Amino acid sequence: MRSSWLHDVQIPGHRPGRYERPDSVERAIELLNDFGNEAKVIAGGTDLMVELDRQVATPELLIDLTGIPGLGTMEERGERLAFGPLFTHNQAATSGLVIDRALPLAQASLEVGSPALRNRATIVGNVVTASPANDTITALRALDAELTATSVNSSRTIQLADFHTGVRRTTLEPNELVTAASVKPLGPGDRGVWVKLGLRRAQAISVVHVALVLRTNAQGQINECRLALGSVAPTIVTVPAAEEFLCAQGIEFNGLSPEIVDRAALLCREAVAPIDDPRATADYRSEAVTIMIRRALSSLRENSQASSHPAAAPTLGGPSVAAAARPSSVTVGDDVSANVNGTEIVAPLTGGSLLDWLREGAMLTGTKEGCAEGECGACTVSLEGTSVLSCLVPDGRAEGATVVTIEGLAGENGLHPTQQSFIDRAAVQCGYCIPGFVMAAAALTDAEAVDDSQRRLGLSGNLCRCTGYYAIEHAVQDAANPMIVGSENRP
């Protein structure tokens, strides 16, 4: 019960009383049909867990899709690329098929949160959350995305352009489940790009983001344009005037002159009435739209649109949250059993997060809670060999799972190389963020080949409150070289 004398941050989050992990889409839909608005579907949960914590969502039942095989893949299906509701942002960001045939989606996916968050965050979940700041929605709009919504008695195809009706509002019915999505891939002569403006280099909510796809005819002339703007209005904005202008020129990509580019950018600026919010003023957004459209069109003219996308983005053991979980049905108070650090741990379901279950039930307090919304990385653990943010994982997911926390990272032969290098480099400061840093860095150390830029990207989801990043970075570099760890032969 909410108490008037408590601050919002002191009020406990909502904890659903029941957790179901069905083994089939049919069973998931039956549960949705039976419970209606009292149920919420969870795939990655990176949005929903925050909504539960803030009591924005108050369902009685969580329906976890991770026990259903086959929902975490992408495939060519006719003239489209189709993927399921468990297809994650890390999968999209690192898939050769997506990079080659749907580059804007790969670029947008890489900008969502941190590597550990992207291991669970799903593209369909991003769409259903329906925030205009969600990065992948503009890329999907530019790629003519479609959704398949299924209920007990029917299935329908929804154009993404018709799906969002406002901030966090969609046309999805309470008894419907998005069972698939698809995009129209880029053809051999087509080009697309996605660009973002944020207030910091990583984990930034968009000030503005832009997706632009130009398709060509048999003569190589631009004859189809899709342009979508995000974070400028309550829903994604398209600019038909600019799309028609670019198509009407009858030009190839090398014909995108500065005059044509400037005119298209001006049409975009004139078409939007941006919002004011804490991230930016409307005037700033208007100017940003103009600059970003110019840069996007220029990159397509030069065919340099893919130059900034890394050849191998670190995923910290991901990139999939695929169905490795056995079906289960538990209510609050029931015992949940997991293999934690090589030992079976049994503790009751609380309806909270995996972090809560580890700290309060398993009594493993090394994993810390920092932000409780997936921005600091202090709660990083390994779930089925994949780094995840335990504050954004429901505790029911622990049932039958294999989990490694900071307490279990060391092996029979002593400390993990990353732990030893943190000691050698005096990278342990106040200690609060260190468990998450070490778990993320260990996943990087265990990778086959990681260069300096990949290490920085891999650790971009971990924040140090003491601001001592140099020692941490040196420790991670040392851990990648077994000849250095534990010695005085350091550069």
Coordinates of C-alpha atoms in Angstrom, one line a residue:
M1 CA 0.0 0.0 0.0
R2 CA 1.3 3.4 -0.9
S3 CA 2.0 5.7 2.1
S4 CA 1.7 9.4 1.6
W5 CA 4.7 10.1 3.9
L6 CA 7.0 7.9 1.8
H7 CA 9.1 9.3 -1.1
D8 CA 8.5 7.5 -4.5
V9 CA 11.9 5.8 -4.3
Q10 CA 11.0 4.3 -0.8
I11 CA 7.8 2.7 -2.1
P12 CA 8.3 -1.1 -2.8
G13 CA 7.8 -2.1 -6.4
H14 CA 4.9 -4.3 -7.5
R15 CA 5.6 -8.1 -7.2
P16 CA 3.4 -10.4 -9.3
G17 CA 2.0 -13.3 -7.3
R18 CA 2.4 -15.9 -10.1
Y19 CA 5.1 -16.8 -12.6
E20 CA 4.5 -19.0 -15.6
R21 CA 7.0 -20.2 -18.1
P22 CA 5.0 -22.2 -20.7
D23 CA 6.5 -24.6 -23.3
S24 CA 4.5 -23.4 -26.3
V25 CA 3.0 -20.4 -27.9
E26 CA -0.4 -21.9 -27.6
R27 CA -0.1 -22.2 -23.8
A28 CA 1.1 -18.6 -23.5
I29 CA -1.9 -17.4 -25.5
E30 CA -4.3 -19.4 -23.4
L31 CA -2.9 -17.8 -20.3
L32 CA -3.2 -14.4 -21.8
N33 CA -6.8 -15.1 -22.8
D34 CA -7.6 -16.3 -19.3
F35 CA -6.0 -13.5 -17.4
G36 CA -6.4 -10.5 -19.8
N37 CA -5.2 -7.3 -18.2
E38 CA -4.1 -9.2 -15.1
A39 CA -1.2 -10.7 -17.1
K40 CA 2.0 -9.3 -18.7
V41 CA 4.2 -11.1 -21.2
I42 CA 7.9 -11.0 -20.4
A43 CA 10.6 -11.8 -22.9
G44 CA 13.8 -9.9 -22.0
G45 CA 12.0 -7.9 -19.3
T46 CA 14.3 -4.9 -19.6
D47 CA 11.4 -2.5 -19.8
L48 CA 8.8 -4.4 -17.8
M49 CA 11.0 -5.0 -14.7
V50 CA 11.4 -1.2 -14.4
E51 CA 7.7 -0.7 -14.8
L52 CA 7.0 -3.2 -12.1
D53 CA 9.5 -1.5 -9.8
R54 CA 7.8 1.8 -10.3
Q55 CA 4.3 0.3 -10.1
V56 CA 3.6 1.5 -13.7
A57 CA 2.5 -2.1 -14.4
T58 CA 0.8 -4.1 -11.7
P59 CA 0.0 -7.6 -13.2
E60 CA -0.9 -10.6 -11.1
L61 CA 0.8 -13.0 -13.6
L62 CA 4.1 -12.9 -15.5
I63 CA 4.1 -15.1 -18.7
D64 CA 7.8 -15.7 -19.5
L65 CA 8.4 -16.7 -23.1
T66 CA 11.9 -18.0 -22.6
G67 CA 10.7 -21.6 -22.2
I68 CA 9.4 -21.7 -25.7
P69 CA 11.8 -23.0 -28.4
G70 CA 12.3 -21.3 -31.7
L71 CA 11.3 -17.8 -30.8
G72 CA 14.9 -16.3 -30.8
T73 CA 15.8 -16.7 -34.5
M74 CA 15.8 -14.7 -37.7
E75 CA 15.3 -16.3 -41.2
E76 CA 14.6 -15.3 -44.8
R77 CA 10.9 -16.0 -45.4
G78 CA 9.9 -15.2 -48.9
E79 CA 10.8 -11.6 -49.7
R80 CA 11.1 -10.6 -46.0
L81 CA 13.4 -11.2 -43.0
A82 CA 11.3 -12.7 -40.2
F83 CA 12.2 -13.0 -36.5
G84 CA 10.5 -14.1 -33.3
P85 CA 9.8 -12.3 -30.0
L86 CA 13.0 -13.5 -28.3
F87 CA 15.3 -12.1 -31.0
T88 CA 17.6 -9.8 -29.1
H89 CA 19.3 -6.6 -29.9
N90 CA 22.7 -8.2 -29.6
Q91 CA 21.6 -10.8 -32.1
A92 CA 20.6 -8.1 -34.5
A93 CA 23.7 -6.0 -33.9
T94 CA 26.0 -8.9 -34.6
S95 CA 24.1 -10.9 -37.3
G96 CA 25.8 -10.9 -40.7
L97 CA 22.4 -11.3 -42.3
V98 CA 21.0 -8.2 -40.5
I99 CA 24.1 -6.1 -41.2
D100 CA 24.1 -7.0 -44.9
R101 CA 20.3 -6.8 -45.5
A102 CA 18.9 -4.5 -42.8
L103 CA 21.8 -2.3 -41.7
P104 CA 19.7 0.4 -39.9
L105 CA 18.3 -2.3 -37.6
A106 CA 21.8 -3.5 -36.7
Q107 CA 22.9 0.0 -36.1
A108 CA 19.9 0.9 -33.9
S109 CA 20.2 -2.3 -31.9
L110 CA 23.8 -1.6 -31.0
E111 CA 22.7 1.7 -29.4
V112 CA 20.2 0.1 -27.0
G113 CA 21.6 0.1 -23.5
S114 CA 24.7 -2.0 -22.7
P115 CA 26.0 -5.3 -23.9
A116 CA 24.6 -7.2 -20.9
L117 CA 21.2 -5.5 -21.3
R118 CA 21.2 -6.3 -25.0
N119 CA 21.6 -9.9 -24.2
R120 CA 18.0 -10.0 -22.9
A121 CA 16.4 -6.9 -24.5
T122 CA 14.3 -8.0 -27.5
I123 CA 13.3 -6.0 -30.6
V124 CA 9.7 -7.0 -30.3
G125 CA 9.7 -6.0 -26.6
N126 CA 11.1 -2.6 -27.7
V127 CA 8.2 -2.2 -30.2
V128 CA 5.5 -3.3 -27.7
T129 CA 6.8 -0.9 -25.0
A130 CA 5.9 1.9 -27.5
S131 CA 8.2 4.7 -26.4
P132 CA 9.1 7.1 -29.3
A133 CA 12.6 7.2 -27.8
N134 CA 13.1 3.5 -28.3
D135 CA 15.8 3.3 -30.9
T136 CA 14.9 0.3 -33.1
I137 CA 11.3 1.6 -33.9
T138 CA 12.5 4.1 -36.5
A139 CA 14.7 1.5 -38.2
L140 CA 11.8 -0.9 -38.3
R141 CA 9.5 1.8 -39.8
A142 CA 12.0 2.6 -42.5
L143 CA 12.3 -1.1 -43.3
D144 CA 8.5 -1.5 -43.6
A145 CA 8.1 -3.7 -40.6
E146 CA 5.1 -5.9 -40.0
L147 CA 3.9 -7.7 -36.8
T148 CA 1.9 -10.9 -36.4
A149 CA -0.5 -10.7 -33.4
T150 CA -2.0 -14.0 -32.4
S151 CA -4.9 -14.8 -30.0
V152 CA -6.8 -18.0 -29.2
N153 CA -9.1 -17.7 -32.2
S154 CA -7.3 -15.6 -34.7
S155 CA -4.1 -14.2 -36.1
R156 CA -3.6 -10.8 -37.8
T157 CA -0.8 -8.9 -39.5
I158 CA -0.3 -5.3 -38.4
Q159 CA 1.7 -2.8 -40.2
L160 CA 4.1 -1.1 -37.8
A161 CA 2.9 2.2 -39.1
D162 CA -0.5 1.4 -37.7
F163 CA 0.6 -0.2 -34.4
H164 CA 1.6 2.8 -32.2
T165 CA -1.2 5.2 -31.2
G166 CA 0.6 7.3 -28.6
V167 CA 3.2 7.2 -25.9
R168 CA 3.2 3.6 -24.6
R169 CA -0.1 2.9 -26.5
T170 CA -0.6 0.3 -29.2
T171 CA -3.4 -1.5 -31.1
L172 CA -2.5 -4.8 -29.4
E173 CA -5.4 -6.4 -27.6
P174 CA -4.9 -7.7 -24.0
N175 CA -5.4 -11.3 -25.2
E176 CA -3.0 -11.0 -28.2
L177 CA 0.7 -12.0 -28.3
V178 CA 3.1 -10.7 -30.9
T179 CA 4.4 -14.0 -32.2
A180 CA 6.6 -12.7 -35.1
A181 CA 7.8 -9.7 -36.9
S182 CA 9.4 -9.1 -40.3
V183 CA 11.1 -6.4 -42.3
K184 CA 11.6 -5.8 -46.0
P185 CA 15.4 -6.3 -46.6
L186 CA 17.6 -4.0 -48.6
G187 CA 18.1 -5.1 -52.2
P188 CA 21.4 -5.2 -54.0
G189 CA 21.2 -1.5 -55.1
D190 CA 19.5 -0.2 -51.9
R191 CA 21.1 1.7 -49.1
G192 CA 20.0 2.5 -45.5
V193 CA 21.4 4.1 -42.4
W194 CA 20.4 4.9 -38.8
V195 CA 21.9 7.7 -36.8
K196 CA 21.4 8.9 -33.2
L197 CA 22.1 12.0 -31.1
G198 CA 22.5 11.3 -27.4
L199 CA 23.9 13.2 -24.5
R200 CA 26.7 10.7 -23.9
R201 CA 28.5 8.1 -25.9
A202 CA 26.9 5.0 -24.4
Q203 CA 23.6 4.1 -22.7
A204 CA 22.0 7.4 -23.8
I205 CA 18.3 7.9 -24.4
S206 CA 17.9 9.5 -27.8
V207 CA 17.6 13.2 -28.2
V208 CA 16.8 12.5 -31.8
H209 CA 17.3 9.4 -34.0
V210 CA 16.8 9.0 -37.7
A211 CA 16.3 6.1 -40.0
L212 CA 16.6 6.5 -43.7
V213 CA 16.2 3.8 -46.4
L214 CA 16.5 4.6 -50.2
R215 CA 15.7 1.9 -52.7
T216 CA 16.5 1.9 -56.4
N217 CA 15.0 0.6 -59.6
A218 CA 16.8 -1.5 -62.3
Q219 CA 18.6 1.6 -63.6
G220 CA 20.0 2.4 -60.1
Q221 CA 17.8 5.4 -59.7
I222 CA 16.2 6.2 -56.3
N223 CA 12.5 5.4 -56.6
E224 CA 11.5 4.6 -53.0
C225 CA 12.3 6.4 -49.8
R226 CA 11.4 5.7 -46.2
L227 CA 12.4 8.3 -43.6
A228 CA 11.5 8.1 -39.9
L229 CA 12.3 10.4 -36.9
G230 CA 12.3 9.3 -33.3
S231 CA 12.2 11.3 -30.0
V232 CA 10.7 14.3 -31.6
A233 CA 7.0 13.6 -30.9
P234 CA 4.7 11.2 -29.0
T235 CA 5.0 8.7 -31.8
I236 CA 7.5 8.1 -34.6
V237 CA 7.3 10.8 -37.3
T238 CA 7.6 10.2 -41.0
V239 CA 8.1 13.0 -43.6
P240 CA 6.2 12.2 -46.8
A241 CA 7.2 15.6 -48.4
A242 CA 10.9 14.7 -48.1
E243 CA 10.3 11.1 -49.2
E244 CA 8.5 12.3 -52.3
F245 CA 11.0 14.9 -53.1
L246 CA 13.9 12.5 -53.0
C247 CA 12.1 10.0 -55.2
A248 CA 11.0 12.6 -57.7
Q249 CA 14.6 13.5 -58.6
G250 CA 15.2 10.4 -60.8
I251 CA 18.8 10.3 -59.7
E252 CA 21.4 7.7 -58.6
F253 CA 23.1 8.0 -55.2
N254 CA 26.0 10.0 -56.6
G255 CA 23.4 12.6 -57.7
L256 CA 22.5 13.5 -54.1
S257 CA 24.0 17.0 -54.5
P258 CA 24.4 19.4 -51.6
E259 CA 21.4 21.3 -52.9
I260 CA 19.2 18.2 -52.9
V261 CA 20.5 17.2 -49.5
D262 CA 19.8 20.6 -48.0
R263 CA 16.3 20.7 -49.4
A264 CA 15.4 17.3 -48.0
A265 CA 16.8 18.4 -44.6
L266 CA 14.8 21.6 -44.7
L267 CA 11.6 19.6 -45.5
C268 CA 12.2 17.4 -42.5
R269 CA 12.7 20.4 -40.2
E270 CA 9.5 22.0 -41.5
A271 CA 7.5 18.8 -41.0
V272 CA 8.2 18.3 -37.2
A273 CA 7.2 20.3 -34.2
P274 CA 9.6 18.7 -31.7
I275 CA 8.9 18.2 -28.0
D276 CA 10.6 20.0 -25.1
D277 CA 11.9 17.7 -22.4
P278 CA 14.8 17.4 -19.9
R279 CA 17.1 16.1 -22.6
A280 CA 16.7 18.9 -25.2
T281 CA 14.6 21.9 -26.2
A282 CA 12.4 21.9 -29.3
D283 CA 14.7 24.4 -31.0
Y284 CA 17.7 22.2 -30.4
R285 CA 15.9 19.1 -31.8
S286 CA 14.8 21.0 -34.9
E287 CA 18.4 22.0 -35.6
A288 CA 19.6 18.5 -34.8
V289 CA 17.1 17.0 -37.3
T290 CA 18.5 19.2 -40.1
I291 CA 22.1 18.3 -39.4
M292 CA 21.4 14.5 -39.0
I293 CA 19.4 14.3 -42.2
R294 CA 22.3 16.0 -44.1
R295 CA 24.8 13.6 -42.6
A296 CA 22.6 10.5 -43.2
L297 CA 22.1 11.4 -46.9
S298 CA 25.7 12.3 -47.4
S299 CA 26.8 8.9 -46.0
L300 CA 24.4 7.1 -48.4
R301 CA 25.8 9.1 -51.3
E302 CA 29.4 8.1 -50.3
N303 CA 28.3 4.5 -49.5
S304 CA 30.0 4.9 -46.1
Q305 CA 26.9 4.2 -44.0
A306 CA 28.4 1.0 -42.5
S307 CA 31.8 2.4 -41.7
S308 CA 31.1 3.1 -38.0
H309 CA 29.4 -0.3 -37.2
P310 CA 32.0 -2.6 -35.5
A311 CA 33.0 -5.8 -37.3
A312 CA 32.7 -7.7 -34.1
A313 CA 30.7 -6.1 -31.2
P314 CA 31.3 -7.7 -27.8
T315 CA 28.3 -9.5 -26.3
L316 CA 29.7 -10.8 -23.0
G317 CA 28.7 -14.4 -23.6
G318 CA 25.6 -13.6 -25.6
P319 CA 24.0 -12.6 -27.8
S320 CA 20.9 -14.7 -27.3
V321 CA 18.3 -15.1 -24.5
A322 CA 17.0 -18.2 -26.3
A323 CA 14.9 -20.8 -24.6
A324 CA 17.3 -22.7 -22.3
A325 CA 14.8 -22.7 -19.5
R326 CA 12.5 -25.6 -18.6
P327 CA 8.8 -24.9 -18.3
S328 CA 7.6 -24.0 -14.8
S329 CA 4.7 -22.6 -12.9
V330 CA 5.3 -21.1 -9.4
T331 CA 3.6 -18.7 -7.1
V332 CA 5.0 -16.4 -4.5
G333 CA 6.3 -18.5 -1.6
D334 CA 7.0 -21.6 -3.6
D335 CA 10.6 -22.9 -3.6
V336 CA 12.8 -22.1 -6.6
S337 CA 15.8 -24.2 -7.2
A338 CA 18.9 -23.1 -9.2
N339 CA 22.5 -24.2 -9.6
V340 CA 24.4 -21.1 -8.3
N341 CA 28.2 -21.2 -8.4
G342 CA 28.1 -25.0 -8.7
T343 CA 25.8 -25.6 -5.7
E344 CA 22.0 -26.1 -5.7
I345 CA 20.3 -23.2 -4.0
V346 CA 16.7 -23.4 -3.0
A347 CA 14.9 -20.2 -1.9
P348 CA 11.3 -19.0 -2.2
L349 CA 9.9 -17.0 -5.1
T350 CA 9.3 -13.4 -4.1
G351 CA 8.0 -12.0 -7.4
G352 CA 10.9 -9.6 -7.5
S353 CA 14.2 -9.8 -9.4
L354 CA 16.9 -12.4 -9.8
L355 CA 19.1 -9.9 -7.9
D356 CA 16.6 -9.9 -4.9
W357 CA 16.5 -13.7 -5.0
L358 CA 20.3 -14.0 -5.0
R359 CA 20.8 -11.5 -2.1
E360 CA 17.8 -12.2 0.1
G361 CA 17.1 -15.9 -0.7
A362 CA 20.5 -17.3 -1.6
M363 CA 22.3 -14.9 0.8
L364 CA 24.9 -14.1 -1.8
T365 CA 25.5 -10.4 -1.3
G366 CA 28.5 -9.8 -3.6
T367 CA 26.2 -8.8 -6.4
K368 CA 25.1 -5.2 -5.8
E369 CA 22.1 -3.1 -6.6
G370 CA 23.0 0.3 -8.0
C371 CA 20.4 1.9 -10.2
A372 CA 17.7 -0.9 -10.4
E373 CA 17.0 0.1 -14.0
G374 CA 19.9 -1.4 -16.0
E375 CA 22.2 1.6 -16.3
C376 CA 25.1 0.9 -13.9
G377 CA 26.1 -2.7 -14.3
A378 CA 26.7 -3.4 -10.6
C379 CA 24.3 -6.3 -10.7
T380 CA 25.9 -8.2 -13.6
V381 CA 25.9 -12.0 -13.3
S382 CA 26.2 -14.9 -15.7
L383 CA 22.9 -16.7 -16.5
E384 CA 23.3 -19.8 -18.6
G385 CA 26.7 -18.5 -19.6
T386 CA 25.4 -15.2 -20.7
S387 CA 26.1 -11.9 -18.9
V388 CA 22.8 -10.3 -17.8
L389 CA 21.7 -7.5 -15.4
S390 CA 20.1 -9.4 -12.6
C391 CA 18.0 -6.4 -11.5
L392 CA 16.1 -6.8 -14.8
V393 CA 15.5 -10.5 -14.7
P394 CA 12.4 -11.9 -12.9
D395 CA 13.4 -14.2 -10.0
G396 CA 11.2 -17.0 -11.5
R397 CA 13.8 -17.3 -14.2
A398 CA 16.1 -18.8 -11.6
E399 CA 14.1 -22.0 -11.6
G400 CA 16.3 -24.7 -13.1
A401 CA 18.9 -22.2 -14.2
T402 CA 22.7 -22.1 -13.9
V403 CA 23.9 -18.9 -12.4
V404 CA 27.4 -17.6 -11.6
T405 CA 28.0 -14.6 -9.4
I406 CA 31.1 -12.8 -8.2
E407 CA 31.4 -15.4 -5.4
G408 CA 31.7 -18.2 -7.8
L409 CA 34.0 -16.7 -10.4
A410 CA 37.2 -18.2 -9.0
G411 CA 38.0 -21.7 -10.0
E412 CA 39.7 -24.7 -8.3
N413 CA 43.2 -23.2 -9.2
G414 CA 42.5 -19.9 -7.6
L415 CA 41.3 -16.5 -8.7
H416 CA 40.0 -15.8 -12.2
P417 CA 42.7 -13.9 -14.2
T418 CA 40.5 -10.9 -14.1
Q419 CA 40.2 -10.9 -10.3
Q420 CA 43.9 -11.2 -10.0
S421 CA 44.6 -8.4 -12.4
F422 CA 42.2 -6.1 -10.5
I423 CA 44.2 -6.8 -7.4
D424 CA 47.6 -6.3 -9.1
R425 CA 46.4 -3.0 -10.7
A426 CA 44.7 -1.7 -7.6
A427 CA 41.6 -1.4 -9.7
V428 CA 39.4 -2.2 -6.7
Q429 CA 38.3 1.2 -5.3
C430 CA 35.2 1.6 -3.1
G431 CA 34.2 -1.9 -4.2
Y432 CA 30.5 -1.2 -4.9
C433 CA 30.7 -1.4 -8.7
I434 CA 33.6 -3.8 -8.8
P435 CA 31.6 -7.1 -8.7
G436 CA 29.8 -6.1 -11.9
F437 CA 32.9 -4.8 -13.5
V438 CA 34.8 -8.0 -12.8
M439 CA 31.9 -10.2 -14.1
A440 CA 31.7 -8.2 -17.3
A441 CA 35.5 -8.0 -17.7
A442 CA 35.8 -11.8 -17.1
A443 CA 33.3 -12.4 -20.0
L444 CA 35.6 -10.2 -22.2
T445 CA 38.7 -12.0 -21.0
D446 CA 37.2 -15.4 -21.8
A447 CA 36.4 -14.2 -25.4
E448 CA 38.7 -15.5 -28.1
A449 CA 40.0 -12.0 -29.3
V450 CA 39.1 -8.6 -28.0
D451 CA 40.9 -5.4 -28.9
D452 CA 41.0 -2.2 -26.9
S453 CA 38.0 -0.6 -28.6
Q454 CA 36.0 -3.8 -28.0
R455 CA 37.0 -3.8 -24.3
R456 CA 35.7 -0.2 -24.0
L457 CA 32.4 -1.1 -25.7
G458 CA 32.1 -4.3 -23.7
L459 CA 32.5 -2.3 -20.4
S460 CA 30.3 0.6 -21.5
G461 CA 27.5 -0.7 -19.3
N462 CA 29.5 -0.6 -16.1
L463 CA 29.8 2.7 -14.3
C464 CA 32.4 3.5 -11.6
R465 CA 31.3 5.9 -8.9
C466 CA 34.9 6.7 -8.0
T467 CA 35.6 7.6 -11.6
G468 CA 38.9 5.6 -11.7
Y469 CA 38.5 4.0 -15.1
Y470 CA 42.2 3.9 -16.0
A471 CA 43.2 1.3 -13.4
I472 CA 40.1 -0.8 -14.4
E473 CA 41.0 -0.6 -18.1
H474 CA 44.6 -1.5 -17.5
A475 CA 43.5 -4.5 -15.3
V476 CA 41.2 -5.8 -18.1
Q477 CA 44.1 -5.4 -20.6
D478 CA 46.4 -7.4 -18.3
A479 CA 43.8 -10.1 -17.8
A480 CA 43.8 -10.7 -21.5
N481 CA 47.5 -11.5 -21.3
P482 CA 48.2 -14.5 -19.1
M483 CA 52.0 -13.7 -19.1
I484 CA 51.2 -10.4 -17.2
V485 CA 48.7 -11.4 -14.6
G486 CA 50.3 -12.0 -11.2
S487 CA 53.7 -10.7 -12.3
E488 CA 55.5 -7.4 -12.1
N489 CA 56.0 -7.4 -15.9
R490 CA 53.3 -4.8 -16.5
P491 CA 53.6 -2.0 -19.1

